[in-house]
Coordinates of C-alpha atoms and ligand atoms in Angstrom, one line a residue:
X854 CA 48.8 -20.2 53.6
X855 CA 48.1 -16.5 54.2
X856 CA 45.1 -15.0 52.7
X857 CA 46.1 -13.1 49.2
X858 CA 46.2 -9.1 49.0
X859 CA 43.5 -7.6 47.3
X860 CA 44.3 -4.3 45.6
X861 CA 42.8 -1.8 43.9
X862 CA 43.9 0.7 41.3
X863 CA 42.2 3.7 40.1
X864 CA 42.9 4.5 36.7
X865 CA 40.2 7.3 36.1
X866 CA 37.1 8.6 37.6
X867 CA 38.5 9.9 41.2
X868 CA 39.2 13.6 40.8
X869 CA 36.6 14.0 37.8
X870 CA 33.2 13.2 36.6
X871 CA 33.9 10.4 33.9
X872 CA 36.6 8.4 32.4
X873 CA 35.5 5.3 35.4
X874 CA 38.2 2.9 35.1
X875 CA 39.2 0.3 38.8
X876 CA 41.8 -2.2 38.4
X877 CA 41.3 -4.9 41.2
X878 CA 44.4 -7.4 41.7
X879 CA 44.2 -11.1 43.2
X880 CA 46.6 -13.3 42.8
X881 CA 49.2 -11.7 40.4
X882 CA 45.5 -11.6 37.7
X883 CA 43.9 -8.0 37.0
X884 CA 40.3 -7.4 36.7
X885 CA 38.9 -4.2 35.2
X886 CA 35.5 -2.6 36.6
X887 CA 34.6 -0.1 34.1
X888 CA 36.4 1.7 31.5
X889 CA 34.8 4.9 30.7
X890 CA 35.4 8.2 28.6
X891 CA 34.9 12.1 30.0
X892 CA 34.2 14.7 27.6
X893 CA 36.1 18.3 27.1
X894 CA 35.4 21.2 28.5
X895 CA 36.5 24.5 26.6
X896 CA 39.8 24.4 27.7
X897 CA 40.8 21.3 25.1
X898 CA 39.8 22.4 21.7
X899 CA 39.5 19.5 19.3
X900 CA 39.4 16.8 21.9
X901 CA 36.7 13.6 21.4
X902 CA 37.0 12.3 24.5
X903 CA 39.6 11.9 27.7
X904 CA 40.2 8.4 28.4
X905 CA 41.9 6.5 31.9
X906 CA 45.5 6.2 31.6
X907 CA 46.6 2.6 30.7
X908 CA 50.2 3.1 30.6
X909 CA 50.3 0.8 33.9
X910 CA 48.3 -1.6 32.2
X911 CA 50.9 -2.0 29.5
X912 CA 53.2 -3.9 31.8
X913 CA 50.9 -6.3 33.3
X914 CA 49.6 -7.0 29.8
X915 CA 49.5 -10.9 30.5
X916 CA 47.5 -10.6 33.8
X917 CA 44.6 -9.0 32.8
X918 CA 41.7 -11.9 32.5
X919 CA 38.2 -9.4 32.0
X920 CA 36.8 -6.6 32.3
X921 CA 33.5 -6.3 33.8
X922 CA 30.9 -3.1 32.8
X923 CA 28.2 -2.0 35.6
X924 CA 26.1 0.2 33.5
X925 CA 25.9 1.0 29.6
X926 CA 26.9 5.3 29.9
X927 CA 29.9 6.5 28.5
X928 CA 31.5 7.7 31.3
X929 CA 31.8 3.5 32.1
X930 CA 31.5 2.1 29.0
X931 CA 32.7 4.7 26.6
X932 CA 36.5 4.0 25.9
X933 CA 35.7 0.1 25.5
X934 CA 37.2 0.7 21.8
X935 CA 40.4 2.4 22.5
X936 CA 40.8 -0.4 25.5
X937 CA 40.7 -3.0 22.4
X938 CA 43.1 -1.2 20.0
X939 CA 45.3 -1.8 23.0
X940 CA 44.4 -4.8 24.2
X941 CA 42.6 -8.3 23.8
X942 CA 39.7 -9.2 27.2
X943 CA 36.2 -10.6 27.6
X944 CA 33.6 -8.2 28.6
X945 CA 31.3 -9.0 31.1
X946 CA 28.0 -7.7 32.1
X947 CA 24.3 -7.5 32.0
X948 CA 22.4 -8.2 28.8
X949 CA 21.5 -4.8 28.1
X950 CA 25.4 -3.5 28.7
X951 CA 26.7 -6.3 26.6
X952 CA 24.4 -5.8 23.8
X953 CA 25.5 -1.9 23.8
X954 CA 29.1 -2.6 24.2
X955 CA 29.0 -5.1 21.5
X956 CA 27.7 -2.5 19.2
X957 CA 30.0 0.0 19.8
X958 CA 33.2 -2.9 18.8
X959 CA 31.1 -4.0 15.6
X960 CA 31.3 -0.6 14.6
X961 CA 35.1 -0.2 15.3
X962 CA 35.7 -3.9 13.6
X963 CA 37.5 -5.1 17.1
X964 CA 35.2 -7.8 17.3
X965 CA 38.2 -10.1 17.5
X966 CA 39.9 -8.7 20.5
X967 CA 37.2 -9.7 22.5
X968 CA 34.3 -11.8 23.3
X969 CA 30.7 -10.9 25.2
X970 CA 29.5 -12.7 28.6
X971 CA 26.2 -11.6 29.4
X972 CA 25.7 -12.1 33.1
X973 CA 22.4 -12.2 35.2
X974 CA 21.2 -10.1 38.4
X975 CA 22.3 -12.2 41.1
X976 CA 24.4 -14.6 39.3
X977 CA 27.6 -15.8 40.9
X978 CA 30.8 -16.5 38.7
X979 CA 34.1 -16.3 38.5
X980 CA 36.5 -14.3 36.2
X981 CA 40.2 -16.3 36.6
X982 CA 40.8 -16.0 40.3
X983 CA 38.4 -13.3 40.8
X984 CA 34.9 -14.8 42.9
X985 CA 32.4 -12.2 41.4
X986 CA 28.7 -11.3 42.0
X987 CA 26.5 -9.1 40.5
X988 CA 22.9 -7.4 42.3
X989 CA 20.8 -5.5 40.8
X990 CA 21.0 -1.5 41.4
X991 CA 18.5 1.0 40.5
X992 CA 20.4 3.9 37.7
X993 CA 19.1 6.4 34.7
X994 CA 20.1 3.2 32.3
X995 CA 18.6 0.0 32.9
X996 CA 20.3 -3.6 33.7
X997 CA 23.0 -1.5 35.8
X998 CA 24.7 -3.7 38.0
X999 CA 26.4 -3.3 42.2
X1000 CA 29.5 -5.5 41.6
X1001 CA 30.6 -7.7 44.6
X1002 CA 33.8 -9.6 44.9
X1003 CA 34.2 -12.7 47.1
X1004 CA 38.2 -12.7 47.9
X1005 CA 40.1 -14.0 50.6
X1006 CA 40.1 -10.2 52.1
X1007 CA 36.4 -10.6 52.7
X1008 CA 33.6 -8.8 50.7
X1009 CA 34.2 -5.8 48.2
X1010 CA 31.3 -4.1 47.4
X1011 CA 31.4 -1.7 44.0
X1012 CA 28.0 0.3 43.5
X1013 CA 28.7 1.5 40.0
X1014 CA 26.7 4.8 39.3
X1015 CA 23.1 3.8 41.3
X1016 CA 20.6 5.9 43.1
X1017 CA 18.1 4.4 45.6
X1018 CA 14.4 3.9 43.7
X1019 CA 11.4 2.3 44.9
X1020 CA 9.8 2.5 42.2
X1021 CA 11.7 2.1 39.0
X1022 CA 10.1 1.5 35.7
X1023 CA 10.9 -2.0 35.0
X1024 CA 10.2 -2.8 38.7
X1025 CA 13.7 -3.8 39.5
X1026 CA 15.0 -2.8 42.4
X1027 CA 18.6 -2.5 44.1
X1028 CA 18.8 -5.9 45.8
X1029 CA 19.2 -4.5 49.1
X1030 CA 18.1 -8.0 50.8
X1031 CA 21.6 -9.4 49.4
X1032 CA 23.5 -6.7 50.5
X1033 CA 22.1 -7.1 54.2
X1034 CA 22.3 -10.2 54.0
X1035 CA 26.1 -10.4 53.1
X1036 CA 26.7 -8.0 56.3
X1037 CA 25.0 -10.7 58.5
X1038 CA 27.1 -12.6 57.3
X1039 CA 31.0 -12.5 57.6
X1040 CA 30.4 -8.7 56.9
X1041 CA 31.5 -6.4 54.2
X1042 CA 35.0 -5.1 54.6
X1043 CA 34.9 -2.5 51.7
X1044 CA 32.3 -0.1 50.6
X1045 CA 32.8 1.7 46.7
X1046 CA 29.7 4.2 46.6
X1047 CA 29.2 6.5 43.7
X1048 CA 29.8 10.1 44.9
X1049 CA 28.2 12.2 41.9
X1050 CA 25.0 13.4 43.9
X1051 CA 27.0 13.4 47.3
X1052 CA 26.6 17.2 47.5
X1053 CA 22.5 17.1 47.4
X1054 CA 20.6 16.7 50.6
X1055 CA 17.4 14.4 50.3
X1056 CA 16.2 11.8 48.1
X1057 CA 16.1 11.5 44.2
X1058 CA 12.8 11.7 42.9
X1059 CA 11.8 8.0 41.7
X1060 CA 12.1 7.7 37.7
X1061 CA 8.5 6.8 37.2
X1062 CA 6.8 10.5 38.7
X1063 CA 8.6 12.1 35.0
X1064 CA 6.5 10.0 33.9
X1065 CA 3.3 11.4 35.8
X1066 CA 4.9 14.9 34.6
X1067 CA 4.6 14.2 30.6
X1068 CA 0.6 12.4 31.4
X1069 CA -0.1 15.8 32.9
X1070 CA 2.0 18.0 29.8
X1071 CA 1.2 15.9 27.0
X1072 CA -2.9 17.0 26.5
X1073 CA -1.5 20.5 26.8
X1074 CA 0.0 20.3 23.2
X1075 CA -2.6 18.1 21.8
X1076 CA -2.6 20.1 18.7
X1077 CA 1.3 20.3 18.3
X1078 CA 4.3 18.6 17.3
X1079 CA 6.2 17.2 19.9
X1080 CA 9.5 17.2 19.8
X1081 CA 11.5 15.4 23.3
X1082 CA 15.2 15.0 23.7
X1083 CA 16.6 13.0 26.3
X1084 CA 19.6 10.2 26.7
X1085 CA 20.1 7.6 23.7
X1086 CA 20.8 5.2 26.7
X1087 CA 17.9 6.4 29.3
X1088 CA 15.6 4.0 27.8
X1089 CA 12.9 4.1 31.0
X1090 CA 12.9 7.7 30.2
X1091 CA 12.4 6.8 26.6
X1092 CA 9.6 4.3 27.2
X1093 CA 8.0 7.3 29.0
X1094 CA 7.5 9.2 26.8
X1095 CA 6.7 6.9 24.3
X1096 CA 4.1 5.7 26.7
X1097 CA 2.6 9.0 26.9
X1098 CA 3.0 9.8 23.8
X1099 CA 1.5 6.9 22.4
X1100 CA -1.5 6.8 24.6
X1101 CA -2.3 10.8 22.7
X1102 CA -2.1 8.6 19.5
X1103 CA 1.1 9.8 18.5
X1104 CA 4.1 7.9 16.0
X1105 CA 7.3 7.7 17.7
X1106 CA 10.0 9.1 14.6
X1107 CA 13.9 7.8 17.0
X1108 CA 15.9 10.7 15.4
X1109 CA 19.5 10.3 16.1
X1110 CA 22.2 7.7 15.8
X1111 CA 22.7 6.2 19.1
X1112 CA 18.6 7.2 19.5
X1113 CA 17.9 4.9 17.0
X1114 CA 20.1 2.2 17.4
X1115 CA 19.6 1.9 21.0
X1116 CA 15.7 2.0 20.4
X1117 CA 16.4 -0.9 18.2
X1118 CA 18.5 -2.8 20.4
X1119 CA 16.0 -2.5 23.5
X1120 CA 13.2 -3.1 21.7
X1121 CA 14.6 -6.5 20.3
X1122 CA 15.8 -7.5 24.1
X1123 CA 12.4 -6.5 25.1
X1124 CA 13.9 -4.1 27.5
X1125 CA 11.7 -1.2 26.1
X1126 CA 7.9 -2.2 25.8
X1127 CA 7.1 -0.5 22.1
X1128 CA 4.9 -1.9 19.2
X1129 CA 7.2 -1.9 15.9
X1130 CA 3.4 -0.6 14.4
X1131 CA 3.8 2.9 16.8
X1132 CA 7.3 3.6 15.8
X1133 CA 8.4 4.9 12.1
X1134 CA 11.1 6.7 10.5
X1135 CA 11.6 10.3 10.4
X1136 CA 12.0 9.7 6.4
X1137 CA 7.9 9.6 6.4
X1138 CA 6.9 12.5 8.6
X1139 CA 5.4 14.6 5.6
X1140 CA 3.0 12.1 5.8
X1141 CA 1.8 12.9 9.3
X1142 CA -0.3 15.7 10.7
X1143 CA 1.2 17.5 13.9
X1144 CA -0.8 16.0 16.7
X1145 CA 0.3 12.6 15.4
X1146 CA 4.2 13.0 15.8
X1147 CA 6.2 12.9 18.8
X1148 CA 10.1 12.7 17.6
X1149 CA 12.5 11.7 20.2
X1150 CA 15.9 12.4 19.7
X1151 CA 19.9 13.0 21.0
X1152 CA 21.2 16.2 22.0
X1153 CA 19.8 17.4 25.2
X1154 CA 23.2 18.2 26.2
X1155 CA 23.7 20.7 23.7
X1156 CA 26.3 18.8 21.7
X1157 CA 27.3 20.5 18.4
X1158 CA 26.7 17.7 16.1
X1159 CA 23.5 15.4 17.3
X1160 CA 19.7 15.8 16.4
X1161 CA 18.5 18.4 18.0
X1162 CA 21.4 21.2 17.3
X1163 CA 21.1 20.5 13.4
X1164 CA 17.7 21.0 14.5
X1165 CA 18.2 24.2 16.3
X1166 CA 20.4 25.4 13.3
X1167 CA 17.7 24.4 10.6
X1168 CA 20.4 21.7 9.2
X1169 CA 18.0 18.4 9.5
X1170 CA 17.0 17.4 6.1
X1171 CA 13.8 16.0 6.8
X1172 CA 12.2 18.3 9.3
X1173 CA 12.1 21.8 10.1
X1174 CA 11.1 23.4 13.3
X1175 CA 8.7 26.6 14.1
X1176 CA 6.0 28.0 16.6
X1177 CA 4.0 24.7 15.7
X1178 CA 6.4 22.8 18.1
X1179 CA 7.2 22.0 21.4
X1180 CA 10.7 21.2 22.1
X1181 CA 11.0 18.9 25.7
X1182 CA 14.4 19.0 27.3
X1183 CA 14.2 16.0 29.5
X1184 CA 17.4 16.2 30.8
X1185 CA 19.6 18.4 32.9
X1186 CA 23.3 19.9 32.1
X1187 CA 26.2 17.9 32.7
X1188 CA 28.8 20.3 34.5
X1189 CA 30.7 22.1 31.5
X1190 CA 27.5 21.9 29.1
X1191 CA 25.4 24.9 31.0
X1192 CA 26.3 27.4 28.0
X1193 CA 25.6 25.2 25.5
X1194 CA 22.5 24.1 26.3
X1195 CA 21.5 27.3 27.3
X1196 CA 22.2 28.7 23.8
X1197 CA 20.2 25.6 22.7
X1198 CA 17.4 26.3 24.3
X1199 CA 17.4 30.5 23.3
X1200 CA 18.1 29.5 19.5
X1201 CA 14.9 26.9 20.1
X1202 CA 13.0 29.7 21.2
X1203 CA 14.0 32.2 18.2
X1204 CA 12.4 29.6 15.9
X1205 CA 9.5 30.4 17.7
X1206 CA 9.3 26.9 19.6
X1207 CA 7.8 26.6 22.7
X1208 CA 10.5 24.7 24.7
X1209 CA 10.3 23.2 28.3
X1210 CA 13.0 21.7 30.5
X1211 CA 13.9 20.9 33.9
X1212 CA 14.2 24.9 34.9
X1213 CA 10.1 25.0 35.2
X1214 CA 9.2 21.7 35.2
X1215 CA 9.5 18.5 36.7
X1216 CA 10.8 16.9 33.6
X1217 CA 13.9 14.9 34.6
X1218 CA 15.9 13.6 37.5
X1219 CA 18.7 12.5 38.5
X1220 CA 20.4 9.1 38.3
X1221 CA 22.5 9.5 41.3
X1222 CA 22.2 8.7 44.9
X1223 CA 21.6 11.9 47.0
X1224 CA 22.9 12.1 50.5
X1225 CA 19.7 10.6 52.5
X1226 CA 20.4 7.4 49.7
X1227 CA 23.7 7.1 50.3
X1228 CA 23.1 7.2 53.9
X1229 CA 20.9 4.4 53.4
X1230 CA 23.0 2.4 52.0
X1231 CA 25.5 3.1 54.5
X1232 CA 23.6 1.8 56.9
X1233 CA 22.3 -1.2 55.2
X1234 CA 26.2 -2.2 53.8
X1235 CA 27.7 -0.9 57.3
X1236 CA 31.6 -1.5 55.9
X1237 CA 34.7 -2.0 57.7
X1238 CA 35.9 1.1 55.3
X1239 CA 34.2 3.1 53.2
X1240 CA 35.9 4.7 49.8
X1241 CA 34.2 7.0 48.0
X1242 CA 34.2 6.8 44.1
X1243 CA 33.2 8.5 40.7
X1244 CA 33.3 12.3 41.4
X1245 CA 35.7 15.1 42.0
X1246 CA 37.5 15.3 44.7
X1247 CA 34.6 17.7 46.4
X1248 CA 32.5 14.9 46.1
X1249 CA 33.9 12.3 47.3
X1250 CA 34.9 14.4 50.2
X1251 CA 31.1 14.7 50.4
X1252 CA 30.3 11.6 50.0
X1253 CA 32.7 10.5 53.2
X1254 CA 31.1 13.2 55.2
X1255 CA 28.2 11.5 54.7
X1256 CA 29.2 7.9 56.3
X1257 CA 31.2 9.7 59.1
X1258 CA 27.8 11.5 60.0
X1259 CA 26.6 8.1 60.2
X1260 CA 29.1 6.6 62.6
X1261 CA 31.6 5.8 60.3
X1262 CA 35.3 6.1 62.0
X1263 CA 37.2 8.7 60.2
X1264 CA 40.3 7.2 59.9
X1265 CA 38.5 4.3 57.9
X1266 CA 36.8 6.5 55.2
X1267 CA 39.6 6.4 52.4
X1268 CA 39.5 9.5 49.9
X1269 CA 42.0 8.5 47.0
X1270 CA 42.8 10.1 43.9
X1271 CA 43.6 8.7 40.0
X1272 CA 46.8 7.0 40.3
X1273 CA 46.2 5.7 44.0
X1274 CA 46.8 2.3 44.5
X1275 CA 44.8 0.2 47.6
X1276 CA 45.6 -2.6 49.2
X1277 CA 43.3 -4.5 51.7
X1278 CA 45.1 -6.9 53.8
X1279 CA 44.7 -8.4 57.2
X1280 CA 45.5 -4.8 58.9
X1281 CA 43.2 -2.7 56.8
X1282 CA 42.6 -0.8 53.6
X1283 CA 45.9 1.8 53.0
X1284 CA 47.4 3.1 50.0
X1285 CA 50.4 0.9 48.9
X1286 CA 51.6 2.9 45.5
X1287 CA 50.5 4.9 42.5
X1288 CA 50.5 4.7 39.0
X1289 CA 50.2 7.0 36.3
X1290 CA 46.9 8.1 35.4
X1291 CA 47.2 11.6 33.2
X1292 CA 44.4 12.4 31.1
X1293 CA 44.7 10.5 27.7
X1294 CA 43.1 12.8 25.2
X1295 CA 41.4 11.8 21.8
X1296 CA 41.7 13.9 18.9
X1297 CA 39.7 11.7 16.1
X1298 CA 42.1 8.6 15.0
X1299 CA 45.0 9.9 17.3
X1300 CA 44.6 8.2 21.0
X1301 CA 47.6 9.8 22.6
X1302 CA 47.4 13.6 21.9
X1303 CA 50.1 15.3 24.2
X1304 CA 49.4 17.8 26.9
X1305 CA 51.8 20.1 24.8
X1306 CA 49.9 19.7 21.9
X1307 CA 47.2 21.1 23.3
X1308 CA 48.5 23.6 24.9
X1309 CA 49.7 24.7 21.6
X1310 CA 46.1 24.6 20.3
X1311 CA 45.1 26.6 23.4
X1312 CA 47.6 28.9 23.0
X1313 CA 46.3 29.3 19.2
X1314 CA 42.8 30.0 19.7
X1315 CA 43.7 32.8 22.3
X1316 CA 46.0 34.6 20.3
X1317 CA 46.5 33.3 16.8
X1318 CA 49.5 32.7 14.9
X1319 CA 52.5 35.1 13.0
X1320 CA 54.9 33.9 10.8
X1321 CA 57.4 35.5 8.7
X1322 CA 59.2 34.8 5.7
X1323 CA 62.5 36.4 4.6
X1324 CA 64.9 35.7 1.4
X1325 CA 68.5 36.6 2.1
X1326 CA 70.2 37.1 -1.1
X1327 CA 73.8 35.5 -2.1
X1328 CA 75.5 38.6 -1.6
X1329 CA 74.3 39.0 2.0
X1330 CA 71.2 41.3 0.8
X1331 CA 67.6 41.3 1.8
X1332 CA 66.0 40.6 -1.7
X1333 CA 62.2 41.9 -2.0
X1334 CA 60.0 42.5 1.2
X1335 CA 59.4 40.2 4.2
X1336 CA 56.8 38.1 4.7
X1337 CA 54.1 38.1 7.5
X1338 CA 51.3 35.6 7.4
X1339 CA 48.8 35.7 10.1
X1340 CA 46.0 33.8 11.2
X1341 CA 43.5 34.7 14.1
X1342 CA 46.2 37.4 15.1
X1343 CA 44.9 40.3 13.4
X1344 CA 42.8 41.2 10.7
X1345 CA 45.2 42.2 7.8
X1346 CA 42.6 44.1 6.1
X1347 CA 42.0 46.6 9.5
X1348 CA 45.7 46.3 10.1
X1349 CA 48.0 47.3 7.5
X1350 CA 49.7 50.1 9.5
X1351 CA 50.5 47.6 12.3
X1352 CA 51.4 45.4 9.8
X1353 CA 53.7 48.2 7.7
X1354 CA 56.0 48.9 11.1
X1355 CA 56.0 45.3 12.0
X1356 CA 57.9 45.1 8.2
X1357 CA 60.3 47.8 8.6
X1358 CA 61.1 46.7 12.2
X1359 CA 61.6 43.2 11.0
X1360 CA 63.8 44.6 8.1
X1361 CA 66.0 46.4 10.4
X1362 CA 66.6 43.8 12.3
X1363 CA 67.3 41.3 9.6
X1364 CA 69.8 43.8 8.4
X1365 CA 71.7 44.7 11.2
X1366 CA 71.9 40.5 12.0
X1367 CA 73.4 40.0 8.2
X1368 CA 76.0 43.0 8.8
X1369 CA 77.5 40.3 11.4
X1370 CA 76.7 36.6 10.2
X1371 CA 74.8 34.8 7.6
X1372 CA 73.6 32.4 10.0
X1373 CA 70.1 31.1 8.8
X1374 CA 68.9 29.9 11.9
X1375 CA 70.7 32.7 13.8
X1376 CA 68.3 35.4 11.7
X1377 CA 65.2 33.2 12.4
X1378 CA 65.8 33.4 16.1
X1379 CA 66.5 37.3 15.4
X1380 CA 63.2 37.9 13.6
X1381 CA 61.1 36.1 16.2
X1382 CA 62.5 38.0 19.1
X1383 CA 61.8 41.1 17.1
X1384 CA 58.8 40.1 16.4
X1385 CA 57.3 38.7 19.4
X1386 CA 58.7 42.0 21.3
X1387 CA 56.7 43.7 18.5
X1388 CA 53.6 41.9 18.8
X1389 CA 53.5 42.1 22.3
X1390 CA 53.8 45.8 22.9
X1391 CA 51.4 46.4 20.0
X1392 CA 48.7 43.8 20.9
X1393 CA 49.3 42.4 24.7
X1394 CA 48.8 39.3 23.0
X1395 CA 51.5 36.5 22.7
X1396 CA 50.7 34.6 19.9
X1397 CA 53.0 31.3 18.9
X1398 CA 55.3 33.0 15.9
X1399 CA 57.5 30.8 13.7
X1400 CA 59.9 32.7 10.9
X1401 CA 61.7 30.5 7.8
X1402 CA 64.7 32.6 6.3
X1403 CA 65.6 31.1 2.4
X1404 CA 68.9 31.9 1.3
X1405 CA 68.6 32.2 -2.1
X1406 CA 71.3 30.2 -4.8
Ligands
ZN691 ZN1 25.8 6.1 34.8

């Protein structure tokens, strides 16, 4: 019998940061690795979240048997919910993942589409046909898993997001041993390697000197409150601080959803080392003095609606911020969030906080293998081919430069896009087909918001809206004025002279259209030409304009 295909289709997360979502086929059976969201930039107003395209995925409905999560972030873990509207699959992955995943389908009431498999660093299993194994690999989340798939095709090796640290909180290090091992062995035809960081020479800084940073900070603000942001999910980063904080004598007050939950949740798996007696709720902080608080909290990113913004904007109603407080960014823009953050930080610093973040101090790094790591691991995995993953399409460009510096043949460094499918046979690693894989955008309960919707809303905010209203009379007469309602066009108030021509222009025109035909639809097309001509000599602005015409009884 000839050995089975293996191939591999990228639903998300090659051509953008986010939205991680691999398909791997065996056998006719479908195995998911990851199925993340990506958030907007400022060119999709009102959009939650962009999710991988699973339009494929319809069709093959029957053959999916799992999905398997490396890491508990968003950008892999995110659109689990929206994957279960759609679908029913186990979830597999490590404790910490599963306990985070399952939180996040309690809360959506999917809990029936699914079930949770917990799986543990090194174990081997398997997932229908699929022979799976999971190592430990070093990430800014803990529990993150390097997935590794045992098929007739040889090994497959999927790093998830990982950077390469010798000395991680929790002591847990990437099992590189295994990974050598494995290319003793019958080798390792296929390398995955997370291309984030593939643009920065060096090293990553090991997790545990932040922690070094705040022992050093901390005494400087004895007197002060301390207020730190950082990750929900970065729990090392959390225990940190706690740890420092603590050790000043501090209370820990979680401030934030996810902050809190996820607090919660580690402390019960024991993955976050913090007395119940050190932590309380931000509901008693009137009942502390300043040098005993350190708050911890969500929205280092600068998002609108988490704990420090309503912070920033004097919106939290049980603590208010001044010149007694230190605000501690511990955390570093995702690209897209540098303005907002930014403006974080200088309405902070209006309040009269003193705040500090990565810009002057060595307060966070990164969770992503740097070009000297991924070198490494080059080396160690040595692959037949090597396929970058999880960045734009400069990364993983990168990210192949980097194997190819190493050695690496060329024509054996794959650089795929969303939609590319792989197939690994006895030959080689080529690209057999594609699929679709558009951005699926979320607008609150709607999952499938078009792209022409949004351009719609794009084309709103830059330009507003006109639309006019006219009543044609029975005896083929205007009867009172016309109409114009605006919104974000121009400001009616400032612009009545505009507005008074616009009226006579769209009179004349409504006229001269009745003297031939009393065509309703006819005049409606006649007053938006007018108008738009109209609106665009006056204003160089193209605004969407929609007119009604009532013929009266
Ligand atoms: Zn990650």
């Amino acid at each position: 019998m000839t050995p089975a295909d293996v191939t591999i289709t990228f639903l998300g997360g090659l051509g953008e940061v986010g939205r991680n979502a691999a398909c791997v086929e065996v056998d006719h059976k479908l195995l998911l690795i990851d199925f993340g969201v990506m958030f907007p930039d400022s060119t999709m107003p009102g959009v939650d979240v962009i999710l991988p395209d699973t339009s494929w995925l319809k069709g093959r409905r029957s053959d999916i048997v799992g999905l398997i999560v490396t890491h508990g972030h968003e950008d892999h873990l995110g659109g689990i919910t929206h994957l279960l509207k759609e679908f029913s699959l186990p979830i597999f992955g490590s404790q910490l993942t599963m306990e985070l995943a399952k939180n996040k389908v309690t809360e959506a009431g999917l809990e029936a589409k699914t079930s949770f498999h917990p799986v543990a660093d090194g174990e081997r299993f398997e997932i229908g046909p699929f022979d799976i194994e999971v190592l430990p690999i070093t990430h800014s989340v803990p529990e993150s898993l390097c997935v590794i798939l045992h098929t007739d095709q040889g090994v497959l090796v999927h790093t998830g997001d990982f950077k390469l640290d010798s000395a991680p909180i929790d002591g847990r290090t990437t099992d590189l041993e295994r990974l050598e091992e494995l290319k003793r062995g019958a080798g390792i035809r296929v390398l995955m390697a997370d291309s984030t960081n593939a643009d920065k020479p060096g090293w990553s800084p090991s997790e545990s000197t932040i922690g070094e940073t705040f022992s050093e900070l901390f005494p400087l603000w004895a007197d002060r409150r301390l207020i730190v942001s950082c990750f929900a999910s970065h729990l090392h980063r959390v225990q940190q601080v706690c740890d420092a904080a603590i050790s000043q004598g501090r209370t820990i007050f979680p401030v934030g959803r996810s902050m809190v939950n996820n607090i919660r949740i580690a402390q019960d798996l024991g993955v976050l080392d913090l007395p119940h007696r050190s932590v309380d709720s931000i509901e008693n902080l009137r009942h502390y003095d300043n040098e005993s608080v350190c708050v911890i909290c969500t929205g280092s990113q600068g998002e609108r609606n988490a704990a420090l913004s309503l912070l920033s904007r004097s919106e939290h109603p049980e603590m208010t911020l001044s010149d007694q407080d230190v605000v501690l960014l511990s955390s570093h823009p995702i690209p897209g969030n540098e303005l907002a953050v930014h403006s974080l930080i200088d309405t902070l610093t209006r309040l009269g906080c003193e705040v500090v973040h990565d810009g002057h101090a060595h307060v966070h790094t990164t969770g992503h293998a740097q070009r000297d790591e991924l070198d490494h691991l080059y080396e160690i995995v040595s692959p037949e081919w090597y396929l970058p993953i999880e960045g734009e399409h400069r990364m993983l460009v990168r990210n192949a430069e980097v194997a190819i510096a190493a050695g690496h043949a060329a024509n054996r460094c794959l650089v795929a896009s969303d939609g590319d499918q792989l197939t690994l046979d006895e030959t080689g690693l080529w690209v057999s087909g594609q699929v679709p894989a558009e951005y699926q955008f979320v607008d609150g309960l709607l999952d499938d918001l078009s792209p022409r919707l949004l351009q719609e809303r794009r084309n709103l905010g830059e330009a507003g809206f006109v639309h006019v209203t006219v009543v044609v009379g029975k005896n083929n007469e205007l009867v009172g004025h016309p109409d114009i309602a605006t919104l974000g066009w121009l400001d009616k108030d400032r612009s009545v002279q505009v507005l008074a021509e616009l009226e006579i222009e769209i009179r004349e025109a409504v006229l001269s259209a009745l003297d031939s035909k009393n065509d309703k639809e006819a005049i409606e097309r006649v007053i938006r030409r007018k108008t738009g001509k109209f609106v665009g000599t006056r204003t160089r602005r193209r605004p969407p304009i929609s007119a009604t015409v009532i013929i009266a009884d």
